[in-house]
Amino acid sequence: MVTPRYLAAACTWLCAAAFMPGIASAQAAAPRAEVIHWWTSGGESSAVQQVAQAFRNAGGVWVDSAIAGGDQSRAVTINRIIGGNPPTAAQFNTSKQFTDVIEQDMLNDVDLVARAQDWDRILPQPLIDVIKHDGHYYAVPLNIHMQTWFWYSKAAFDKAGIEREPASIDELFAALDKLKAAGLVPLAHGGQSWQENILFSALLANIGGRELYLKVIRDRDQATILSPRFREVLLTFKRMKSYVDAGSPGRNWNDATAMLIAGKAGFQVMGDWAKGEFTNAGQQPGKHYGCIPGLRADTPYLMQGDVFVFPRTDKADAVKAQQLLARVVSQPDLQVTFSKLKGSIPVRQDANAAELDLCAQKGIEIIKDRTRQAGVTEVYLTPDQNGAMQDILTAYWNMDIKVDKVQRSIANALKY
Amino acid sequence: MLAQRLHVRFAPHLALVPMALVVLGAYIGGALWTLRTSFTASRTFPSDNFIGAAQYVRLFDNERWLLSLHNLAVYGVAFILACMVIGFLLAVFIDQNVKGEGVLRTVFLYPYAMSFIATGLVWQWLLAPGSGIEGAVRQMGFDGFSFDWIVHQDLVIYTVVIATVWQASGLVMALMLAGLRGIDPEIYKAARLDGIPAWRVYLQIVLPMLGPSVATVFLLLSTAVVKLFDAVVAMTQGGPGIASEVPAKFIMDHLFLRSNIGLASAGAVTLLIPVLALLAPYAYARSRRARLAGGHA
């Protein structure tokens, strides 16, 4: 029975409930950061939890806005910036994905933190190239990914009688032939266009070396793209197709990694996030699987990674939260814990690498040599140019197209 | 007196104002804005840097766009033809006073209630080589059977046709059936007296009388062709390679993922032209017919 008394009591409760958040927010003077990111898979979400915890330990309030899928997440971030309701911080890749946002003057810089830590000196150049504009830093890098590792299954190697890991392109093909002869899938390939892009980058870096790689991808030099040397890279890329199984089109990268884990396939060319799959399956680097960062002594280490950007705001609390998050994220200890869970390496080269695995330590050793640092294609190309090249490469991989035509198409696509 | 007459005269116009504002603002305004953007160097954000027809030059220099247009043409012809034929036949069959007509109509129309994404996913499973249809037929003992169109460069676009025809032909059936029900039963009787076989009655007498229904169906299916997007995304992601790319997907990709709204706008404008080219003669013919009919009355 609804009596007036009952109604009055209900109203009182409702009013009290309505006031509660008011009271709570009055108490919370701590800087509050809403962070948009796309770390949603198992390993990733435990990694981002480390960042959230470190931020809380430093006295902040972390509001998590996880959005599945990098493309979706970035689209949401940009829409919210344009719509005038930006998050406090957002994840992007270390690439040209956010160059336009910087040029539109829609990000706050992080120069305070950068100067305090002397980023000019401690960060690898390819990262500086994309986060520094007109002398200002606009993003805080958290980790470094290397996209073009050659992973191999030790079980498959044993079965095929391969004694040591290949150290040149010729040895790679010799190993692939042996795997084929042993009835295994020589190359576990996920037939999606971005994975084809990775495979192509690996071949360009390993056949052409740093010089050809940068001439094509960074300088977009028409003559080099039309040269016989680049043609050779394209032909080798296509030659890899004969080592791939029929079920490859549309396959996800982790399914391809699973083929290595099961010992059914020999190689996979994939970023260091593949390590998470091996670890989940209880496999260890050096024992069950191997990782080759490059086939030449001077193969460039193709870097990418994740950064946080801070959309422009004048609100004092928000700016305070942004500065705090920037400081927290650039701590070497946090970067090590994060990378351990995510499968990457820390950006800060003064971080303690001893805790990381064998492959990560190889990577850290390599990037100490500045001449081996280079960025992935997305570091030098706009999302649009990179996408156009990806379209051409995936068409070439899947269809019968003359190599001359592919060369011309790539030259054309990178002209704009 | 005068005020009242004016009121009666303008009331309908007044009622249409909100609709007119939406059309002017959202549709025509949006189209004009897109046209303007297609002449600028806009990337992630719209810009005022006008570069003439450069985006169009670039668009038609792009193999993926050309292949998308080709796919759209192939898809359009196959999809409209298949939907019309299957829909008309279903309507004719249901019109034979079959038992359980209501149930059948629901069954055929039901797929239309499903989203393209769901349709695409279901058909992706059905068509996946190894499992799905291929797997089922092989389990029945036909070991050599193969149906791998969805990973086949030249045939993949037809798998999209299959899935979307399955979805849309029920709607065609419903519209055609409504048309059939509007035809005078005396005509069938007269034809039967004259001894004309049933198939000729439908093909040469009934079908021409269904003109308006056919035109409506054609218009609906044409718009479905131009905006084909979700089914492709759900079924093939445009692959293998770029074999099943379509213009709407090209536009969406460049708008949201590749940060190039200039090029995307050029694509959208290019896509609008054939639609206008198709619709303008049709609208003209209709208005002309209406005027002629009005003149006679």
mmCIF file of N, CA, C and O in Angstrom, chain A residues 71 75 78-79 82 100-101 103-104 106 249 383-385 387-388 390-391 394-395 398-399 401 405 409 412-413 415-416, chain B residues 43-47 54 57-59 61-64 67 151 153 240-243 245 250 254 256-260 263:
data_model
loop_
_atom_site.group_PDB
_atom_site.id
_atom_site.type_symbol
_atom_site.label_atom_id
_atom_site.label_comp_id
_atom_site.label_asym_id
_atom_site.label_seq_id
_atom_site.Cartn_x
_atom_site.Cartn_y
_atom_site.Cartn_z
ATOM 1 N N ASP A 71 41.020 0.844 -34.300
ATOM 2 C CA ASP A 71 40.357 1.756 -35.226
ATOM 3 C C ASP A 71 39.174 2.450 -34.557
ATOM 4 O O ASP A 71 39.014 3.666 -34.647
ATOM 5 N N ALA A 75 38.756 6.410 -33.541
ATOM 6 C CA ALA A 75 37.641 7.179 -34.106
ATOM 7 C C ALA A 75 36.852 7.860 -32.988
ATOM 8 O O ALA A 75 36.474 9.028 -33.097
ATOM 9 N N ILE A 78 38.844 10.880 -31.623
ATOM 10 C CA ILE A 78 38.819 12.047 -32.513
ATOM 11 C C ILE A 78 37.438 12.688 -32.517
ATOM 12 O O ILE A 78 37.303 13.918 -32.450
ATOM 13 N N ASN A 79 36.383 11.862 -32.538
ATOM 14 C CA ASN A 79 35.032 12.421 -32.497
ATOM 15 C C ASN A 79 34.791 13.216 -31.228
ATOM 16 O O ASN A 79 34.152 14.265 -31.242
ATOM 17 N N ILE A 82 36.619 16.553 -31.447
ATOM 18 C CA ILE A 82 35.892 17.496 -32.312
ATOM 19 C C ILE A 82 34.606 17.950 -31.624
ATOM 20 O O ILE A 82 34.221 19.114 -31.702
ATOM 21 N N ASP A 100 47.612 15.044 -37.573
ATOM 22 C CA ASP A 100 46.602 16.058 -37.899
ATOM 23 C C ASP A 100 46.048 16.724 -36.649
ATOM 24 O O ASP A 100 45.757 17.913 -36.648
ATOM 25 N N VAL A 101 45.903 15.926 -35.597
ATOM 26 C CA VAL A 101 45.355 16.474 -34.356
ATOM 27 C C VAL A 101 46.318 17.491 -33.755
ATOM 28 O O VAL A 101 45.914 18.534 -33.245
ATOM 29 N N GLU A 103 48.498 19.254 -35.534
ATOM 30 C CA GLU A 103 48.529 20.433 -36.403
ATOM 31 C C GLU A 103 47.302 21.312 -36.229
ATOM 32 O O GLU A 103 47.348 22.521 -36.487
ATOM 33 N N GLN A 104 46.189 20.723 -35.807
ATOM 34 C CA GLN A 104 44.988 21.509 -35.546
ATOM 35 C C GLN A 104 45.039 22.140 -34.156
ATOM 36 O O GLN A 104 44.049 22.714 -33.704
ATOM 37 N N MET A 106 45.091 20.757 -31.159
ATOM 38 C CA MET A 106 44.070 20.195 -30.283
ATOM 39 C C MET A 106 44.655 19.352 -29.161
ATOM 40 O O MET A 106 43.922 18.660 -28.467
ATOM 41 N N PRO A 249 44.014 -17.444 -46.115
ATOM 42 C CA PRO A 249 43.234 -16.208 -46.269
ATOM 43 C C PRO A 249 42.296 -15.945 -45.097
ATOM 44 O O PRO A 249 41.554 -16.842 -44.673
ATOM 45 N N PRO A 383 48.245 7.671 -42.408
ATOM 46 C CA PRO A 383 47.366 6.500 -42.411
ATOM 47 C C PRO A 383 46.855 6.200 -43.817
ATOM 48 O O PRO A 383 46.681 5.050 -44.215
ATOM 49 N N ASP A 384 46.667 7.289 -44.574
ATOM 50 C CA ASP A 384 46.135 7.190 -45.915
ATOM 51 C C ASP A 384 47.138 6.562 -46.885
ATOM 52 O O ASP A 384 46.810 5.616 -47.609
ATOM 53 N N GLN A 385 48.393 7.035 -46.869
ATOM 54 C CA GLN A 385 49.424 6.474 -47.745
ATOM 55 C C GLN A 385 49.700 5.027 -47.368
ATOM 56 O O GLN A 385 49.801 4.148 -48.232
ATOM 57 N N GLY A 387 47.709 2.951 -45.916
ATOM 58 C CA GLY A 387 46.574 2.127 -46.330
ATOM 59 C C GLY A 387 46.613 1.839 -47.819
ATOM 60 O O GLY A 387 46.344 0.717 -48.249
ATOM 61 N N ALA A 388 46.957 2.857 -48.612
ATOM 62 C CA ALA A 388 46.982 2.667 -50.060
ATOM 63 C C ALA A 388 48.041 1.627 -50.430
ATOM 64 O O ALA A 388 47.808 0.755 -51.270
ATOM 65 N N GLN A 390 49.151 -0.737 -48.500
ATOM 66 C CA GLN A 390 48.655 -2.020 -48.002
ATOM 67 C C GLN A 390 47.678 -2.654 -48.996
ATOM 68 O O GLN A 390 47.717 -3.855 -49.224
ATOM 69 N N ASP A 391 46.800 -1.826 -49.584
ATOM 70 C CA ASP A 391 45.847 -2.332 -50.583
ATOM 71 C C ASP A 391 46.577 -2.971 -51.754
ATOM 72 O O ASP A 391 46.195 -4.040 -52.242
ATOM 73 N N THR A 394 48.404 -6.305 -50.685
ATOM 74 C CA THR A 394 47.513 -7.446 -50.466
ATOM 75 C C THR A 394 46.941 -7.937 -51.788
ATOM 76 O O THR A 394 46.751 -9.140 -51.993
ATOM 77 N N ALA A 395 46.715 -7.019 -52.722
ATOM 78 C CA ALA A 395 46.240 -7.436 -54.043
ATOM 79 C C ALA A 395 47.326 -8.249 -54.748
ATOM 80 O O ALA A 395 47.052 -9.293 -55.348
ATOM 81 N N ASN A 398 47.666 -11.739 -53.259
ATOM 82 C CA ASN A 398 46.547 -12.650 -53.504
ATOM 83 C C ASN A 398 46.241 -12.905 -54.975
ATOM 84 O O ASN A 398 45.575 -13.874 -55.302
ATOM 85 N N MET A 399 46.636 -11.996 -55.851
ATOM 86 C CA MET A 399 46.263 -12.164 -57.251
ATOM 87 C C MET A 399 47.495 -12.279 -58.132
ATOM 88 O O MET A 399 48.612 -12.047 -57.703
ATOM 89 N N ILE A 401 49.402 -10.481 -60.420
ATOM 90 C CA ILE A 401 49.655 -9.153 -60.977
ATOM 91 C C ILE A 401 51.139 -9.085 -61.326
ATOM 92 O O ILE A 401 51.976 -9.575 -60.567
ATOM 93 N N LYS A 405 53.822 -3.723 -62.688
ATOM 94 C CA LYS A 405 52.610 -2.959 -62.423
ATOM 95 C C LYS A 405 52.539 -2.600 -60.935
ATOM 96 O O LYS A 405 52.142 -1.494 -60.562
ATOM 97 N N SER A 409 52.282 0.998 -59.269
ATOM 98 C CA SER A 409 51.166 1.332 -58.374
ATOM 99 C C SER A 409 51.669 1.887 -57.045
ATOM 100 O O SER A 409 51.114 2.854 -56.517
ATOM 101 N N ASN A 412 52.944 5.316 -57.496
ATOM 102 C CA ASN A 412 51.784 6.190 -57.658
ATOM 103 C C ASN A 412 51.126 6.525 -56.321
ATOM 104 O O ASN A 412 50.806 7.673 -56.036
ATOM 105 N N ALA A 413 50.938 5.479 -55.506
ATOM 106 C CA ALA A 413 50.223 5.663 -54.235
ATOM 107 C C ALA A 413 51.032 6.517 -53.271
ATOM 108 O O ALA A 413 50.464 7.270 -52.468
ATOM 109 N N LYS A 415 53.018 8.882 -54.115
ATOM 110 C CA LYS A 415 53.281 10.189 -54.720
ATOM 111 C C LYS A 415 52.501 11.278 -53.978
ATOM 112 O O LYS A 415 52.948 12.406 -53.867
ATOM 113 N N TYR A 416 51.324 10.905 -53.468
ATOM 114 C CA TYR A 416 50.432 11.910 -52.875
ATOM 115 C C TYR A 416 50.785 12.233 -51.435
ATOM 116 O O TYR A 416 51.114 11.355 -50.687
ATOM 117 N N ARG B 43 42.127 16.241 -44.454
ATOM 118 C CA ARG B 43 42.587 14.920 -44.017
ATOM 119 C C ARG B 43 41.733 14.456 -42.837
ATOM 120 O O ARG B 43 40.595 14.056 -43.039
ATOM 121 N N THR B 44 42.260 14.495 -41.603
ATOM 122 C CA THR B 44 41.436 14.064 -40.471
ATOM 123 C C THR B 44 40.300 15.049 -40.237
ATOM 124 O O THR B 44 39.193 14.683 -39.871
ATOM 125 N N PHE B 45 40.616 16.336 -40.453
ATOM 126 C CA PHE B 45 39.620 17.381 -40.220
ATOM 127 C C PHE B 45 39.316 18.104 -41.533
ATOM 128 O O PHE B 45 40.182 18.183 -42.401
ATOM 129 N N PRO B 46 38.096 18.654 -41.649
ATOM 130 C CA PRO B 46 37.777 19.426 -42.847
ATOM 131 C C PRO B 46 38.690 20.653 -42.929
ATOM 132 O O PRO B 46 38.981 21.264 -41.896
ATOM 133 N N SER B 47 39.145 21.001 -44.122
ATOM 134 C CA SER B 47 39.978 22.192 -44.240
ATOM 135 C C SER B 47 39.450 23.092 -45.355
ATOM 136 O O SER B 47 38.563 22.701 -46.108
ATOM 137 N N ALA B 54 41.870 17.595 -57.681
ATOM 138 C CA ALA B 54 42.977 16.671 -57.403
ATOM 139 C C ALA B 54 42.509 15.385 -56.728
ATOM 140 O O ALA B 54 43.013 14.302 -57.032
ATOM 141 N N VAL B 57 41.186 13.095 -59.342
ATOM 142 C CA VAL B 57 42.274 12.510 -60.135
ATOM 143 C C VAL B 57 42.862 11.340 -59.370
ATOM 144 O O VAL B 57 43.051 10.239 -59.887
ATOM 145 N N ARG B 58 43.105 11.576 -58.077
ATOM 146 C CA ARG B 58 43.696 10.550 -57.240
ATOM 147 C C ARG B 58 42.762 9.349 -57.091
ATOM 148 O O ARG B 58 43.201 8.198 -57.098
ATOM 149 N N LEU B 59 41.488 9.644 -56.988
ATOM 150 C CA LEU B 59 40.493 8.582 -56.804
ATOM 151 C C LEU B 59 40.510 7.623 -57.987
ATOM 152 O O LEU B 59 40.521 6.408 -57.823
ATOM 153 N N ASP B 61 42.854 7.137 -59.957
ATOM 154 C CA ASP B 61 44.183 6.588 -60.096
ATOM 155 C C ASP B 61 44.327 5.389 -59.169
ATOM 156 O O ASP B 61 45.348 4.737 -59.132
ATOM 157 N N ASN B 62 43.277 5.146 -58.376
ATOM 158 C CA ASN B 62 43.361 4.166 -57.305
ATOM 159 C C ASN B 62 42.715 2.852 -57.736
ATOM 160 O O ASN B 62 41.525 2.804 -58.035
ATOM 161 N N GLU B 63 43.542 1.810 -57.746
ATOM 162 C CA GLU B 63 43.054 0.532 -58.242
ATOM 163 C C GLU B 63 41.905 -0.021 -57.408
ATOM 164 O O GLU B 63 40.978 -0.621 -57.926
ATOM 165 N N ARG B 64 42.001 0.209 -56.100
ATOM 166 C CA ARG B 64 40.971 -0.351 -55.230
ATOM 167 C C ARG B 64 39.617 0.282 -55.537
ATOM 168 O O ARG B 64 38.587 -0.391 -55.538
ATOM 169 N N LEU B 67 38.321 -1.177 -58.815
ATOM 170 C CA LEU B 67 37.817 -2.531 -58.596
ATOM 171 C C LEU B 67 36.491 -2.482 -57.833
ATOM 172 O O LEU B 67 35.578 -3.265 -58.109
ATOM 173 N N VAL B 151 36.724 -17.761 -50.629
ATOM 174 C CA VAL B 151 38.158 -17.456 -50.635
ATOM 175 C C VAL B 151 38.676 -17.369 -52.067
ATOM 176 O O VAL B 151 39.874 -17.323 -52.302
ATOM 177 N N GLN B 153 39.203 -15.420 -55.553
ATOM 178 C CA GLN B 153 39.286 -14.033 -56.031
ATOM 179 C C GLN B 153 38.117 -13.612 -56.935
ATOM 180 O O GLN B 153 37.539 -12.559 -56.748
ATOM 181 N N PRO B 240 39.164 -11.963 -50.219
ATOM 182 C CA PRO B 240 40.617 -12.039 -50.053
ATOM 183 C C PRO B 240 41.342 -10.961 -50.864
ATOM 184 O O PRO B 240 40.901 -10.670 -51.966
ATOM 185 N N GLY B 241 42.402 -10.446 -50.301
ATOM 186 C CA GLY B 241 43.050 -9.296 -50.936
ATOM 187 C C GLY B 241 42.075 -8.135 -50.932
ATOM 188 O O GLY B 241 41.557 -7.770 -49.886
ATOM 189 N N ILE B 242 41.805 -7.581 -52.123
ATOM 190 C CA ILE B 242 40.801 -6.517 -52.204
ATOM 191 C C ILE B 242 39.679 -6.954 -53.130
ATOM 192 O O ILE B 242 38.950 -6.137 -53.675
ATOM 193 N N ALA B 243 39.513 -8.290 -53.271
ATOM 194 C CA ALA B 243 38.635 -8.814 -54.318
ATOM 195 C C ALA B 243 37.170 -8.461 -54.123
ATOM 196 O O ALA B 243 36.417 -8.398 -55.082
ATOM 197 N N GLU B 245 35.960 -5.651 -52.442
ATOM 198 C CA GLU B 245 35.766 -4.265 -51.979
ATOM 199 C C GLU B 245 34.593 -3.623 -52.721
ATOM 200 O O GLU B 245 34.357 -3.906 -53.890
ATOM 201 N N PHE B 250 35.028 1.596 -49.261
ATOM 202 C CA PHE B 250 36.158 2.485 -49.555
ATOM 203 C C PHE B 250 35.937 3.839 -48.875
ATOM 204 O O PHE B 250 36.828 4.384 -48.218
ATOM 205 N N HIS B 254 38.121 5.405 -45.681
ATOM 206 C CA HIS B 254 38.905 6.633 -45.788
ATOM 207 C C HIS B 254 38.381 7.724 -44.870
ATOM 208 O O HIS B 254 39.116 8.604 -44.457
ATOM 209 N N PHE B 256 37.020 7.174 -41.779
ATOM 210 C CA PHE B 256 37.244 6.940 -40.355
ATOM 211 C C PHE B 256 38.593 6.322 -40.023
ATOM 212 O O PHE B 256 39.146 6.603 -38.978
ATOM 213 N N LEU B 257 39.122 5.473 -40.897
ATOM 214 C CA LEU B 257 40.354 4.785 -40.529
ATOM 215 C C LEU B 257 41.570 5.433 -41.161
ATOM 216 O O LEU B 257 42.636 5.458 -40.589
ATOM 217 N N ARG B 258 41.397 5.950 -42.373
ATOM 218 C CA ARG B 258 42.576 6.427 -43.092
ATOM 219 C C ARG B 258 42.667 7.935 -43.080
ATOM 220 O O ARG B 258 43.472 8.516 -43.794
ATOM 221 N N SER B 259 41.820 8.564 -42.285
ATOM 222 C CA SER B 259 41.904 10.010 -42.082
ATOM 223 C C SER B 259 42.050 10.776 -43.387
ATOM 224 O O SER B 259 42.970 11.546 -43.551
ATOM 225 N N ASN B 260 41.163 10.526 -44.334
ATOM 226 C CA ASN B 260 41.229 11.315 -45.553
ATOM 227 C C ASN B 260 39.811 11.639 -46.007
ATOM 228 O O ASN B 260 39.282 11.026 -46.932
ATOM 229 N N LEU B 263 39.305 12.628 -49.876
ATOM 230 C CA LEU B 263 39.175 11.550 -50.853
ATOM 231 C C LEU B 263 37.849 10.813 -50.671
ATOM 232 O O LEU B 263 37.174 10.465 -51.647
#
